[in-house]
């Protein structure tokens, strides 16, 4: 059974940094997409960053200068380095992976940024 599990969330002051990790385990097919989404209270879930296929990377405009997505292919893990965090970045962050054409979501990890 393929599982997607996030880690690394927490509480941080504005201007601080956090690094989220997402590991895909149990896969027997290719991982086509690894992405981070977030959902703030009362808002829709939105894409933060993604790595597609061989390495194409996309960012949401709001984070492109502060967040960095990277992938360790050997470990089937994707990371999201978040720098200069702002209170408006407070949300539940979810990892999404497309494995063998099947979309999988993690349970989410909470990020809280205080002013």
Coordinates of N, CA, C and O in Angstrom, one line a residue:
X1 N 0.8 -1.2 0.0 CA 0.0 0.0 0.0 C 0.9 1.2 0.0 O 1.8 1.4 0.8
X2 N 0.6 2.1 -0.9 CA 1.4 3.4 -1.0 C 0.9 4.4 0.0 O -0.3 4.6 0.2
X3 N 1.9 4.9 0.7 CA 1.5 5.9 1.7 C 2.3 7.2 1.5 O 3.5 7.2 1.0
X4 N 1.7 8.3 1.9 CA 2.3 9.6 1.8 C 2.3 10.2 3.1 O 1.2 10.4 3.8
X5 N 3.4 10.6 3.7 CA 3.5 11.1 5.0 C 4.3 12.4 5.1 O 5.5 12.4 4.7
X6 N 3.7 13.4 5.7 CA 4.4 14.7 5.9 C 5.0 14.8 7.3 O 4.5 14.2 8.2
X7 N 6.0 15.6 7.4 CA 6.5 16.0 8.7 C 7.2 17.3 8.6 O 7.4 17.9 7.5
X8 N 7.4 17.9 9.8 CA 8.2 19.2 9.8 C 7.5 20.4 10.1 O 8.0 21.5 10.2
X9 N 6.2 20.3 10.3 CA 5.4 21.5 10.6 C 5.7 22.0 12.0 O 6.4 21.3 12.8
X10 N 5.1 23.1 12.4 CA 5.3 23.6 13.7 C 5.0 25.1 13.9 O 4.3 25.7 13.0
X11 N 5.4 25.6 15.0 CA 5.1 27.0 15.3 C 6.4 27.8 15.1 O 7.5 27.4 15.6
X12 N 6.3 28.9 14.4 CA 7.5 29.7 14.2 C 7.1 31.2 14.2 O 6.0 31.5 13.8
X13 N 8.1 32.1 14.5 CA 7.8 33.5 14.5 C 8.0 34.0 13.0 O 8.7 33.4 12.2
X14 N 7.3 35.1 12.8 CA 7.5 35.7 11.4 C 9.0 36.0 11.2 O 9.7 36.4 12.0
X15 N 9.4 35.7 9.9 CA 10.7 35.8 9.6 C 11.6 34.6 9.7 O 12.7 34.5 9.2
X16 N 11.0 33.6 10.4 CA 11.7 32.3 10.6 C 11.5 31.4 9.4 O 11.0 31.7 8.4
X17 N 12.1 30.2 9.6 CA 12.1 29.2 8.6 C 11.6 27.8 9.1 O 11.7 27.5 10.3
X18 N 11.1 27.1 8.2 CA 10.7 25.7 8.5 C 11.0 24.9 7.2 O 11.0 25.4 6.1
X19 N 11.3 23.6 7.5 CA 11.5 22.7 6.3 C 10.5 21.5 6.5 O 10.5 20.8 7.5
X20 N 9.6 21.4 5.5 CA 8.7 20.3 5.5 C 9.2 19.1 4.7 O 10.0 19.3 3.7
X21 N 8.9 17.9 5.1 CA 9.3 16.7 4.3 C 8.1 15.9 4.0 O 7.2 15.8 4.8
X22 N 8.2 15.2 2.9 CA 7.1 14.3 2.5 C 7.7 13.0 1.9 O 8.4 13.1 0.9
X23 N 7.4 11.9 2.5 CA 8.0 10.7 2.0 C 6.9 9.8 1.4 O 5.8 9.6 2.0
X24 N 7.1 9.2 0.3 CA 6.2 8.2 -0.3 C 6.8 6.8 -0.1 O 8.0 6.6 -0.5
X25 N 6.0 6.0 0.5 CA 6.5 4.6 0.7 C 5.6 3.6 0.1 O 4.4 3.9 -0.2
X26 N 6.1 2.4 -0.2 CA 5.3 1.3 -0.6 C 5.0 1.4 -2.1 O 4.2 0.6 -2.6
X27 N 5.6 2.3 -2.8 CA 5.3 2.4 -4.2 C 5.9 1.3 -5.1 O 7.0 0.9 -4.8
X28 N 5.2 1.0 -6.2 CA 5.7 0.1 -7.2 C 5.7 0.7 -8.6 O 6.0 0.0 -9.6
X29 N 5.3 1.9 -8.6 CA 5.2 2.6 -9.9 C 5.9 3.9 -9.8 O 6.4 4.4 -8.8
X30 N 6.1 4.6 -11.0 CA 6.8 5.8 -11.0 C 6.0 6.9 -10.3 O 4.8 7.0 -10.4
X31 N 6.8 7.8 -9.7 CA 6.2 9.0 -9.1 C 6.2 10.1 -10.1 O 7.3 10.5 -10.5
X32 N 5.0 10.5 -10.6 CA 5.0 11.5 -11.7 C 5.0 12.9 -11.2 O 5.5 13.8 -11.8
X33 N 4.4 13.2 -10.0 CA 4.3 14.5 -9.4 C 4.4 14.4 -7.9 O 3.9 13.5 -7.3
X34 N 5.2 15.4 -7.4 CA 5.2 15.6 -6.0 C 5.0 17.1 -5.7 O 5.7 17.9 -6.3
X35 N 4.1 17.3 -4.9 CA 3.6 18.7 -4.7 C 3.3 19.0 -3.3 O 2.9 18.1 -2.5
X36 N 3.3 20.3 -3.0 CA 2.8 20.8 -1.7 C 1.6 21.7 -1.9 O 1.7 22.6 -2.8
X37 N 0.6 21.5 -1.2 CA -0.6 22.4 -1.2 C -0.8 22.9 0.3 O -0.2 22.3 1.2
X38 N -1.6 23.9 0.4 CA -1.9 24.3 1.8 C -3.4 24.8 1.8 O -3.9 25.2 0.8
X39 N -3.9 24.8 3.0 CA -5.3 25.2 3.2 C -5.3 25.9 4.5 O -5.1 25.4 5.6
X40 N -5.6 27.2 4.4 CA -5.8 28.0 5.6 C -7.3 28.0 6.1 O -8.1 27.6 5.3
X41 N -7.5 28.3 7.3 CA -8.9 28.2 7.8 C -9.8 29.1 7.0 O -9.5 30.3 6.8
X42 N -10.9 28.5 6.6 CA -11.9 29.2 5.8 C -11.5 29.5 4.4 O -12.3 30.2 3.7
X43 N -10.4 28.9 3.9 CA -10.0 29.1 2.5 C -9.9 27.8 1.8 O -9.8 26.7 2.4
X44 N -9.9 27.9 0.5 CA -9.7 26.7 -0.3 C -8.3 26.2 -0.3 O -7.3 27.0 -0.1
X45 N -8.1 24.9 -0.6 CA -6.8 24.4 -0.7 C -6.1 24.9 -1.9 O -6.8 25.0 -3.0
X46 N -4.8 25.3 -1.8 CA -4.2 25.9 -3.0 C -2.8 25.3 -3.2 O -2.2 24.8 -2.2
X47 N -2.3 25.3 -4.4 CA -1.0 24.8 -4.7 C 0.0 25.8 -4.2 O -0.1 27.0 -4.4
X48 N 1.1 25.2 -3.6 CA 2.2 26.0 -3.1 C 3.4 25.8 -4.1 O 4.0 26.8 -4.6
X49 N 3.7 24.6 -4.4 CA 4.9 24.3 -5.2 C 4.7 22.8 -5.7 O 4.2 22.0 -5.0
X50 N 5.3 22.5 -6.8 CA 5.3 21.1 -7.3 C 6.5 20.8 -8.2 O 7.1 21.7 -8.8
X51 N 6.9 19.6 -8.2 CA 7.9 19.1 -9.1 C 7.2 18.0 -10.0 O 6.6 17.1 -9.5
X52 N 7.3 18.2 -11.3 CA 6.6 17.4 -12.2 C 7.6 16.6 -13.1 O 8.6 17.2 -13.5
X53 N 7.3 15.3 -13.3 CA 8.1 14.5 -14.2 C 9.6 14.6 -13.9 O 10.0 14.3 -12.8
X54 N 10.4 14.9 -14.9 CA 11.8 14.9 -14.7 C 12.4 16.0 -13.9 O 13.6 16.0 -13.7
X55 N 11.6 17.0 -13.5 CA 12.1 18.0 -12.7 C 11.6 19.4 -12.9 O 12.1 20.4 -12.3
X56 N 10.6 19.6 -13.7 CA 9.9 20.9 -13.9 C 9.3 21.3 -12.6 O 8.6 20.6 -11.9
X57 N 9.7 22.6 -12.2 CA 9.2 23.1 -10.9 C 8.3 24.3 -11.1 O 8.6 25.2 -11.9
X58 N 7.2 24.3 -10.4 CA 6.3 25.5 -10.4 C 6.0 25.9 -9.0 O 5.9 25.1 -8.0
X59 N 5.9 27.3 -8.8 CA 5.6 27.9 -7.5 C 4.4 28.8 -7.6 O 4.2 29.4 -8.7
X60 N 3.7 28.9 -6.5 CA 2.7 29.9 -6.5 C 3.4 31.3 -6.4 O 4.5 31.4 -5.8
X61 N 2.8 32.3 -7.0 CA 3.5 33.6 -7.0 C 3.8 34.1 -5.6 O 4.8 34.8 -5.4
X62 N 2.9 33.8 -4.7 CA 3.1 34.4 -3.3 C 4.3 33.8 -2.6 O 4.7 34.4 -1.6
X63 N 4.8 32.7 -3.1 CA 5.9 32.1 -2.3 C 7.2 31.9 -3.1 O 8.2 31.5 -2.6
X64 N 7.2 32.2 -4.4 CA 8.3 31.9 -5.3 C 9.7 32.4 -4.8 O 10.7 31.9 -5.2
X65 N 9.7 33.5 -4.1 CA 11.0 34.1 -3.7 C 11.4 33.7 -2.3 O 12.5 34.0 -1.9
X66 N 10.6 32.9 -1.6 CA 10.9 32.5 -0.3 C 10.9 31.0 0.0 O 11.5 30.5 0.9
X67 N 10.1 30.3 -0.8 CA 10.0 28.8 -0.6 C 10.8 28.1 -1.7 O 10.9 28.6 -2.9
X68 N 11.4 27.0 -1.4 CA 12.1 26.1 -2.3 C 11.7 24.7 -2.2 O 11.7 24.1 -1.1
X69 N 11.2 24.1 -3.3 CA 10.9 22.7 -3.3 C 12.0 21.9 -3.9 O 12.7 22.4 -4.9
X70 N 12.3 20.7 -3.3 CA 13.3 19.9 -3.9 C 12.9 18.4 -3.6 O 12.1 18.1 -2.8
X71 N 13.6 17.6 -4.4 CA 13.2 16.1 -4.3 C 14.5 15.3 -4.2 O 15.4 15.5 -4.9
X72 N 14.4 14.3 -3.4 CA 15.4 13.3 -3.3 C 14.9 12.0 -3.9 O 14.0 11.3 -3.3
X73 N 15.3 11.8 -5.1 CA 14.7 10.6 -5.9 C 15.0 9.3 -5.2 O 14.2 8.4 -5.3
X74 N 16.2 9.2 -4.6 CA 16.6 7.9 -4.0 C 15.7 7.6 -2.8 O 15.4 6.4 -2.5
X75 N 15.3 8.6 -2.1 CA 14.5 8.5 -0.9 C 13.0 8.6 -1.1 O 12.2 8.5 -0.2
X76 N 12.6 8.9 -2.4 CA 11.2 9.2 -2.7 C 10.6 10.2 -1.7 O 9.5 10.1 -1.2
X77 N 11.4 11.3 -1.6 CA 11.0 12.3 -0.6 C 11.1 13.7 -1.3 O 12.0 13.9 -2.1
X78 N 10.1 14.5 -0.9 CA 10.1 15.9 -1.4 C 10.2 16.8 -0.2 O 9.6 16.5 0.8
X79 N 10.9 17.9 -0.4 CA 11.0 18.9 0.7 C 10.5 20.2 0.3 O 10.4 20.6 -0.9
X80 N 10.1 21.0 1.3 CA 9.7 22.4 1.1 C 10.4 23.2 2.1 O 10.1 23.2 3.3
X81 N 11.4 23.9 1.7 CA 12.1 24.9 2.5 C 11.4 26.2 2.5 O 11.3 26.8 1.4
X82 N 10.9 26.6 3.6 CA 10.2 27.9 3.7 C 11.0 28.9 4.5 O 11.2 28.7 5.7
X83 N 11.3 30.0 3.9 CA 12.1 31.0 4.6 C 11.3 32.3 4.7 O 10.3 32.5 3.9
X84 N 11.7 33.2 5.6 CA 11.0 34.4 5.8 C 9.5 34.2 5.9 O 8.7 34.9 5.1
X85 N 9.1 33.4 6.7 CA 7.7 33.0 6.9 C 6.9 34.2 7.4 O 7.4 35.1 8.2
X86 N 5.7 34.3 6.9 CA 4.8 35.4 7.3 C 3.5 34.8 8.0 O 3.1 33.6 7.7
X87 N 2.8 35.6 8.8 CA 1.6 35.1 9.4 C 0.6 34.5 8.4 O -0.1 33.6 8.7
X88 N 0.5 35.1 7.2 CA -0.4 34.7 6.2 C 0.0 33.3 5.6 O -0.8 32.7 4.9
X89 N 1.1 32.8 6.0 CA 1.5 31.4 5.6 C 1.0 30.4 6.5 O 1.2 29.2 6.3
X90 N 0.3 30.8 7.6 CA -0.3 29.8 8.5 C -1.3 29.0 7.8 O -2.2 29.6 7.2
X91 N -1.2 27.7 7.9 CA -2.1 26.8 7.2 C -1.7 25.4 7.5 O -0.7 25.1 8.1
X92 N -2.6 24.5 7.1 CA -2.3 23.1 7.0 C -1.6 22.8 5.7 O -2.2 23.1 4.6
X93 N -0.5 22.2 5.7 CA 0.3 21.9 4.4 C 0.1 20.4 4.1 O 0.4 19.6 5.0
X94 N -0.2 20.2 2.9 CA -0.5 18.8 2.4 C 0.5 18.4 1.3 O 0.7 19.3 0.4
X95 N 0.9 17.2 1.4 CA 1.7 16.7 0.3 C 0.8 15.9 -0.7 O 0.0 15.1 -0.2
X96 N 1.0 16.1 -1.9 CA 0.3 15.4 -3.0 C 1.3 14.7 -3.9 O 2.3 15.3 -4.3
X97 N 1.0 13.4 -4.1 CA 1.9 12.7 -5.0 C 1.0 11.9 -6.1 O -0.1 11.4 -5.7
X98 N 1.5 11.9 -7.3 CA 0.8 11.1 -8.3 C 1.7 9.9 -8.6 O 2.8 10.1 -9.1
X99 N 1.3 8.7 -8.2 CA 2.1 7.5 -8.3 C 1.4 6.6 -9.3 O 0.2 6.1 -9.0
X100 N 2.0 6.3 -10.4 CA 1.4 5.4 -11.4 C 0.0 5.9 -11.8 O -0.9 5.1 -12.1
X101 N -0.1 7.2 -11.9 CA -1.4 7.8 -12.4 C -2.4 8.0 -11.3 O -3.5 8.5 -11.6
X102 N -2.1 7.6 -10.1 CA -3.1 7.7 -9.0 C -2.6 8.8 -8.0 O -1.5 8.8 -7.6
X103 N -3.6 9.6 -7.7 CA -3.3 10.8 -6.9 C -3.5 10.4 -5.4 O -4.5 9.8 -5.0
X104 N -2.5 10.7 -4.6 CA -2.5 10.4 -3.2 C -2.2 11.6 -2.4 O -1.3 12.5 -2.8
X105 N -2.8 11.8 -1.3 CA -2.6 12.9 -0.4 C -2.1 12.4 1.0 O -2.6 11.4 1.5
X106 N -1.3 13.2 1.6 CA -0.9 13.0 3.0 C -2.0 13.5 3.9 O -2.9 14.2 3.5
X107 N -1.8 13.3 5.2 CA -2.7 13.8 6.2 C -2.5 15.3 6.5 O -3.4 15.9 7.1
X108 N -1.4 15.8 6.2 CA -1.2 17.3 6.4 C -0.3 17.5 7.6 O -0.3 16.7 8.6
X109 N 0.3 18.6 7.6 CA 1.1 19.1 8.8 C 0.8 20.6 9.0 O 0.8 21.3 8.0
X110 N 0.7 20.9 10.2 CA 0.3 22.3 10.5 C 1.5 23.2 10.6 O 2.5 22.9 11.3
X111 N 1.3 24.4 10.0 CA 2.3 25.4 10.1 C 1.7 26.7 10.7 O 0.6 27.1 10.1
X112 N 2.2 27.2 11.8 CA 1.6 28.4 12.4 C 2.7 29.4 12.5 O 3.8 29.1 13.1
X113 N 2.5 30.6 11.9 CA 3.5 31.7 12.0 C 2.9 32.8 12.8 O 1.8 33.4 12.5
X114 N 3.6 33.2 13.9 CA 3.1 34.2 14.7 C 3.8 35.5 14.4 O 5.0 35.6 14.0
X115 N 3.1 36.6 14.7 CA 3.7 37.9 14.4 C 4.4 38.5 15.5 O 4.4 37.9 16.6

